[in-house]
Amino acid sequence: MENAIQQILLTEEQIAAKVKEIGAQISRDYAGKNLMMVSVLKGSVVFMADLMRAITVPCQIDFMCVSSYGSGTNSSGVVKIIKDLDINLHGLDLLIVEDILDSGKTLHYITKMLSDRGTASIRIATLLDKPERRAAPLTPDYCGFTVPDEFVVGYGLDYDEKFRNLPYIGILKPEIYLA
Ligand code: IMP
Ligand code: MG
């Protein structure tokens, strides 16, 4: 796995420190609210698992699964709902947890769909942001790191379902996805 990585972009320690910081900020912002964290599978599970434990106010969690990428590295813009949320969202303060905001097409679609269900509020927490690639009008409310326009893997992020278990975030060697 390691020899497919061109460069380590964010170490385990850097990520852990940032997750703590974002967790503290969310805890302050959501005091007295009905926080419901929604993880977008599968890329955000690692961030979700760490972030929820850095949050000190009560919260519920749920998962949804959408597909926007095949095995390529570009968003198709077509979002398919593979698993929807299980509970009634009425009056809940949703925090959508994402691994990376790239074109923004996926989250733009999800945010719109969920806001039609009577939520009290919806915000977005993303570990990584690639603002250069934005094609939909979307800004994250909480963002860990801004990253360059490179394909990154690890800490939940995959290329063709691989590399999710790397504990750090690295830039994938282009020859892997150009092959
Ligand atoms: P968007 O609709 O273009 O914003 O796509 C967002 C989704 O694409 C993310 O949740 C990831 O699953 C995937 N994605 C975008 N960029 C990368 C990357 O650099 N590495 C791994 N997955 C990525
Ligand atoms: Mg994702």
mmCIF file of C-alpha atoms and ligand atoms in Angstrom:
data_model
loop_
_atom_site.group_PDB
_atom_site.id
_atom_site.type_symbol
_atom_site.label_atom_id
_atom_site.label_comp_id
_atom_site.label_asym_id
_atom_site.label_seq_id
_atom_site.Cartn_x
_atom_site.Cartn_y
_atom_site.Cartn_z
ATOM 1 C CA MET A 1 0.000 0.000 0.000
ATOM 2 C CA GLU A 2 2.717 2.412 1.091
ATOM 3 C CA ASN A 3 4.548 2.318 -2.252
ATOM 4 C CA ALA A 4 1.464 3.704 -4.001
ATOM 5 C CA ILE A 5 1.800 6.908 -1.967
ATOM 6 C CA GLN A 6 3.742 9.764 -3.511
ATOM 7 C CA GLN A 7 3.794 11.943 -0.412
ATOM 8 C CA ILE A 8 2.254 11.998 3.063
ATOM 9 C CA LEU A 9 0.090 15.102 3.160
ATOM 10 C CA LEU A 10 -1.304 14.875 6.702
ATOM 11 C CA THR A 11 0.085 12.727 9.496
ATOM 12 C CA GLU A 12 -1.971 10.891 12.112
ATOM 13 C CA GLU A 13 -0.914 13.491 14.689
ATOM 14 C CA GLN A 14 -1.939 16.453 12.524
ATOM 15 C CA ILE A 15 -5.323 14.875 11.843
ATOM 16 C CA ALA A 16 -5.928 13.999 15.512
ATOM 17 C CA ALA A 17 -5.161 17.548 16.660
ATOM 18 C CA LYS A 18 -7.476 19.041 14.052
ATOM 19 C CA VAL A 19 -10.325 16.641 14.856
ATOM 20 C CA LYS A 20 -10.114 17.652 18.542
ATOM 21 C CA GLU A 21 -10.254 21.320 17.555
ATOM 22 C CA ILE A 22 -13.303 20.864 15.307
ATOM 23 C CA GLY A 23 -15.003 18.724 17.973
ATOM 24 C CA ALA A 24 -14.582 21.466 20.554
ATOM 25 C CA GLN A 25 -15.985 24.062 18.164
ATOM 26 C CA ILE A 26 -19.005 21.870 17.327
ATOM 27 C CA SER A 27 -19.585 21.221 21.044
ATOM 28 C CA ARG A 28 -19.784 24.960 21.661
ATOM 29 C CA ASP A 29 -22.023 25.634 18.662
ATOM 30 C CA TYR A 30 -24.472 22.809 19.391
ATOM 31 C CA ALA A 31 -24.995 23.289 23.127
ATOM 32 C CA GLY A 32 -28.753 23.004 23.778
ATOM 33 C CA LYS A 33 -29.519 21.823 20.216
ATOM 34 C CA ASN A 34 -30.698 18.490 18.793
ATOM 35 C CA LEU A 35 -27.487 17.409 17.135
ATOM 36 C CA MET A 36 -27.724 14.580 14.650
ATOM 37 C CA MET A 37 -24.480 13.639 12.927
ATOM 38 C CA VAL A 38 -24.948 12.117 9.499
ATOM 39 C CA SER A 39 -21.991 10.280 8.056
ATOM 40 C CA VAL A 40 -21.802 9.875 4.317
ATOM 41 C CA LEU A 41 -20.494 6.345 3.750
ATOM 42 C CA LYS A 42 -18.002 5.064 3.247
ATOM 43 C CA GLY A 43 -15.256 7.670 3.120
ATOM 44 C CA SER A 44 -16.279 9.576 6.244
ATOM 45 C CA VAL A 45 -16.479 6.669 8.719
ATOM 46 C CA VAL A 46 -13.003 7.157 10.125
ATOM 47 C CA PHE A 47 -13.479 10.914 10.540
ATOM 48 C CA MET A 48 -16.962 10.317 11.982
ATOM 49 C CA ALA A 49 -15.700 7.806 14.547
ATOM 50 C CA ASP A 50 -13.002 10.200 15.751
ATOM 51 C CA LEU A 51 -15.079 13.384 15.533
ATOM 52 C CA MET A 52 -18.058 12.045 17.513
ATOM 53 C CA ARG A 53 -15.730 11.185 20.388
ATOM 54 C CA ALA A 54 -14.331 14.720 20.336
ATOM 55 C CA ILE A 55 -17.849 16.115 20.804
ATOM 56 C CA THR A 56 -19.015 16.656 24.382
ATOM 57 C CA VAL A 57 -22.708 17.514 23.830
ATOM 58 C CA PRO A 58 -25.414 14.835 23.351
ATOM 59 C CA CYS A 59 -25.808 13.667 19.764
ATOM 60 C CA GLN A 60 -27.404 11.011 17.624
ATOM 61 C CA ILE A 61 -25.727 9.435 14.649
ATOM 62 C CA ASP A 62 -26.932 7.940 11.400
ATOM 63 C CA PHE A 63 -25.434 6.887 8.106
ATOM 64 C CA MET A 64 -26.325 7.331 4.497
ATOM 65 C CA CYS A 65 -24.685 5.859 1.478
ATOM 66 C CA VAL A 66 -24.575 7.544 -1.887
ATOM 67 C CA SER A 67 -22.535 6.864 -4.919
ATOM 68 C CA SER A 68 -21.096 9.559 -7.135
ATOM 69 C CA TYR A 69 -17.813 8.040 -8.233
ATOM 70 C CA GLY A 70 -17.189 4.771 -10.024
ATOM 71 C CA SER A 71 -13.582 3.749 -9.958
ATOM 72 C CA GLY A 72 -12.456 6.962 -11.628
ATOM 73 C CA THR A 73 -11.329 10.161 -9.944
ATOM 74 C CA ASN A 74 -13.995 12.560 -11.200
ATOM 75 C CA SER A 75 -17.495 13.193 -9.830
ATOM 76 C CA SER A 76 -20.152 12.158 -12.322
ATOM 77 C CA GLY A 77 -22.667 14.633 -10.891
ATOM 78 C CA VAL A 78 -25.165 11.796 -10.773
ATOM 79 C CA VAL A 79 -25.938 10.924 -7.158
ATOM 80 C CA LYS A 80 -27.484 7.569 -6.427
ATOM 81 C CA ILE A 81 -28.945 6.968 -2.938
ATOM 82 C CA ILE A 82 -27.843 3.499 -1.887
ATOM 83 C CA LYS A 83 -28.893 3.792 1.756
ATOM 84 C CA ASP A 84 -31.101 6.566 3.101
ATOM 85 C CA LEU A 85 -31.377 7.771 6.724
ATOM 86 C CA ASP A 86 -33.577 5.614 8.953
ATOM 87 C CA ILE A 87 -35.213 8.188 11.220
ATOM 88 C CA ASN A 88 -37.573 11.149 11.037
ATOM 89 C CA LEU A 89 -35.489 14.328 10.771
ATOM 90 C CA HIS A 90 -38.144 16.752 11.964
ATOM 91 C CA GLY A 91 -36.660 19.403 14.274
ATOM 92 C CA LEU A 92 -33.161 17.945 14.228
ATOM 93 C CA ASP A 93 -29.974 19.960 13.790
ATOM 94 C CA LEU A 94 -28.175 17.945 11.145
ATOM 95 C CA LEU A 95 -24.444 17.929 10.802
ATOM 96 C CA ILE A 96 -23.402 16.176 7.625
ATOM 97 C CA VAL A 97 -19.969 14.630 8.052
ATOM 98 C CA GLU A 98 -17.904 14.205 4.895
ATOM 99 C CA ASP A 99 -14.398 13.072 4.106
ATOM 100 C CA ILE A 100 -13.715 15.520 1.292
ATOM 101 C CA LEU A 101 -15.541 18.276 -0.513
ATOM 102 C CA ASP A 102 -14.440 18.189 -4.120
ATOM 103 C CA SER A 103 -16.830 19.376 -6.843
ATOM 104 C CA GLY A 104 -19.470 19.702 -4.104
ATOM 105 C CA LYS A 105 -22.071 18.080 -6.357
ATOM 106 C CA THR A 106 -22.699 15.168 -3.985
ATOM 107 C CA LEU A 107 -23.285 17.297 -0.894
ATOM 108 C CA HIS A 108 -25.241 19.917 -2.779
ATOM 109 C CA TYR A 109 -27.695 17.214 -3.753
ATOM 110 C CA ILE A 110 -27.828 15.592 -0.293
ATOM 111 C CA THR A 111 -28.246 18.897 1.553
ATOM 112 C CA LYS A 112 -31.154 19.878 -0.630
ATOM 113 C CA MET A 113 -32.828 16.504 -0.262
ATOM 114 C CA LEU A 114 -32.514 16.456 3.541
ATOM 115 C CA SER A 115 -33.609 20.045 4.063
ATOM 116 C CA ASP A 116 -36.964 19.116 2.555
ATOM 117 C CA ARG A 117 -37.617 16.845 5.560
ATOM 118 C CA GLY A 118 -38.329 19.422 8.259
ATOM 119 C CA THR A 119 -34.847 19.706 9.745
ATOM 120 C CA ALA A 120 -34.210 22.617 12.132
ATOM 121 C CA SER A 121 -30.809 23.266 10.560
ATOM 122 C CA ILE A 122 -28.203 21.648 8.331
ATOM 123 C CA ARG A 123 -24.462 22.230 8.444
ATOM 124 C CA ILE A 124 -21.511 20.525 6.837
ATOM 125 C CA ALA A 125 -18.344 19.269 8.496
ATOM 126 C CA THR A 126 -15.678 18.084 6.100
ATOM 127 C CA LEU A 127 -12.207 16.893 6.964
ATOM 128 C CA LEU A 128 -10.752 18.012 3.638
ATOM 129 C CA ASP A 129 -11.685 20.675 1.139
ATOM 130 C CA LYS A 130 -10.485 21.032 -2.452
ATOM 131 C CA PRO A 131 -11.954 24.482 -3.213
ATOM 132 C CA GLU A 132 -10.247 24.709 -6.630
ATOM 133 C CA ARG A 133 -12.506 21.944 -7.886
ATOM 134 C CA ARG A 134 -15.839 23.387 -6.727
ATOM 135 C CA ALA A 135 -18.632 23.184 -9.314
ATOM 136 C CA ALA A 136 -21.648 23.545 -6.978
ATOM 137 C CA PRO A 137 -22.335 26.532 -4.680
ATOM 138 C CA LEU A 138 -21.300 25.028 -1.354
ATOM 139 C CA THR A 139 -19.064 26.123 1.520
ATOM 140 C CA PRO A 140 -18.344 23.858 4.510
ATOM 141 C CA ASP A 141 -19.260 25.158 7.984
ATOM 142 C CA TYR A 142 -16.432 23.180 9.569
ATOM 143 C CA CYS A 143 -13.333 22.232 7.606
ATOM 144 C CA GLY A 144 -10.196 20.430 8.725
ATOM 145 C CA PHE A 145 -7.718 21.138 5.963
ATOM 146 C CA THR A 146 -7.680 22.727 2.542
ATOM 147 C CA VAL A 147 -5.827 20.423 0.175
ATOM 148 C CA PRO A 148 -4.364 20.912 -3.311
ATOM 149 C CA ASP A 149 -5.981 19.457 -6.403
ATOM 150 C CA GLU A 150 -4.376 16.028 -6.066
ATOM 151 C CA PHE A 151 -6.017 12.657 -5.537
ATOM 152 C CA VAL A 152 -5.637 11.752 -1.876
ATOM 153 C CA VAL A 153 -6.276 8.498 -0.013
ATOM 154 C CA GLY A 154 -6.213 7.150 3.535
ATOM 155 C CA TYR A 155 -8.082 7.871 6.793
ATOM 156 C CA GLY A 156 -11.240 6.585 5.108
ATOM 157 C CA LEU A 157 -10.629 7.944 1.613
ATOM 158 C CA ASP A 158 -10.265 5.388 -1.135
ATOM 159 C CA TYR A 159 -9.153 4.878 -4.658
ATOM 160 C CA ASP A 160 -11.173 2.038 -6.171
ATOM 161 C CA GLU A 161 -12.161 0.921 -2.612
ATOM 162 C CA LYS A 162 -8.544 0.567 -1.550
ATOM 163 C CA PHE A 163 -6.312 2.541 0.875
ATOM 164 C CA ARG A 164 -9.130 3.433 3.319
ATOM 165 C CA ASN A 165 -7.224 1.814 6.186
ATOM 166 C CA LEU A 166 -4.097 3.958 5.890
ATOM 167 C CA PRO A 167 -3.930 5.911 9.186
ATOM 168 C CA TYR A 168 -2.667 9.080 7.472
ATOM 169 C CA ILE A 169 -3.657 10.998 4.321
ATOM 170 C CA GLY A 170 -1.361 10.716 1.352
ATOM 171 C CA ILE A 171 -1.233 11.782 -2.272
ATOM 172 C CA LEU A 172 -1.741 8.784 -4.537
ATOM 173 C CA LYS A 173 0.869 8.295 -7.264
ATOM 174 C CA PRO A 174 -0.822 9.349 -10.523
ATOM 175 C CA GLU A 175 0.415 6.204 -12.293
ATOM 176 C CA ILE A 176 -1.978 4.211 -10.071
ATOM 177 C CA TYR A 177 -5.094 5.876 -11.476
ATOM 178 C CA LEU A 178 -3.714 6.666 -14.931
ATOM 179 C CA ALA A 179 -2.777 3.020 -15.448
HETATM 180 P P1 IMP B 1 -17.914 15.696 -5.095
HETATM 181 O O1 IMP B 1 -19.346 15.439 -5.422
HETATM 182 O O2 IMP B 1 -17.097 15.947 -6.333
HETATM 183 O O3 IMP B 1 -17.703 16.788 -4.064
HETATM 184 O O4 IMP B 1 -17.350 14.322 -4.561
HETATM 185 C C1 IMP B 1 -17.115 14.104 -3.242
HETATM 186 C C2 IMP B 1 -16.731 12.649 -3.040
HETATM 187 O O5 IMP B 1 -15.790 12.225 -4.021
HETATM 188 C C3 IMP B 1 -16.023 12.486 -1.726
HETATM 189 O O6 IMP B 1 -16.911 12.211 -0.684
HETATM 190 C C4 IMP B 1 -15.095 11.325 -2.013
HETATM 191 O O7 IMP B 1 -15.758 10.103 -1.792
HETATM 192 C C5 IMP B 1 -14.767 11.466 -3.468
HETATM 193 N N1 IMP B 1 -13.469 12.159 -3.671
HETATM 194 C C6 IMP B 1 -13.255 13.393 -4.149
HETATM 195 N N2 IMP B 1 -11.945 13.700 -4.196
HETATM 196 C C7 IMP B 1 -11.309 12.625 -3.691
HETATM 197 C C8 IMP B 1 -9.914 12.331 -3.441
HETATM 198 O O8 IMP B 1 -8.977 13.106 -3.674
HETATM 199 N N3 IMP B 1 -9.673 11.100 -2.923
HETATM 200 C C9 IMP B 1 -10.648 10.186 -2.627
HETATM 201 N N4 IMP B 1 -11.948 10.423 -2.836
HETATM 202 C C10 IMP B 1 -12.274 11.625 -3.366
HETATM 203 MG MG MG B 2 -17.350 10.313 0.203
#
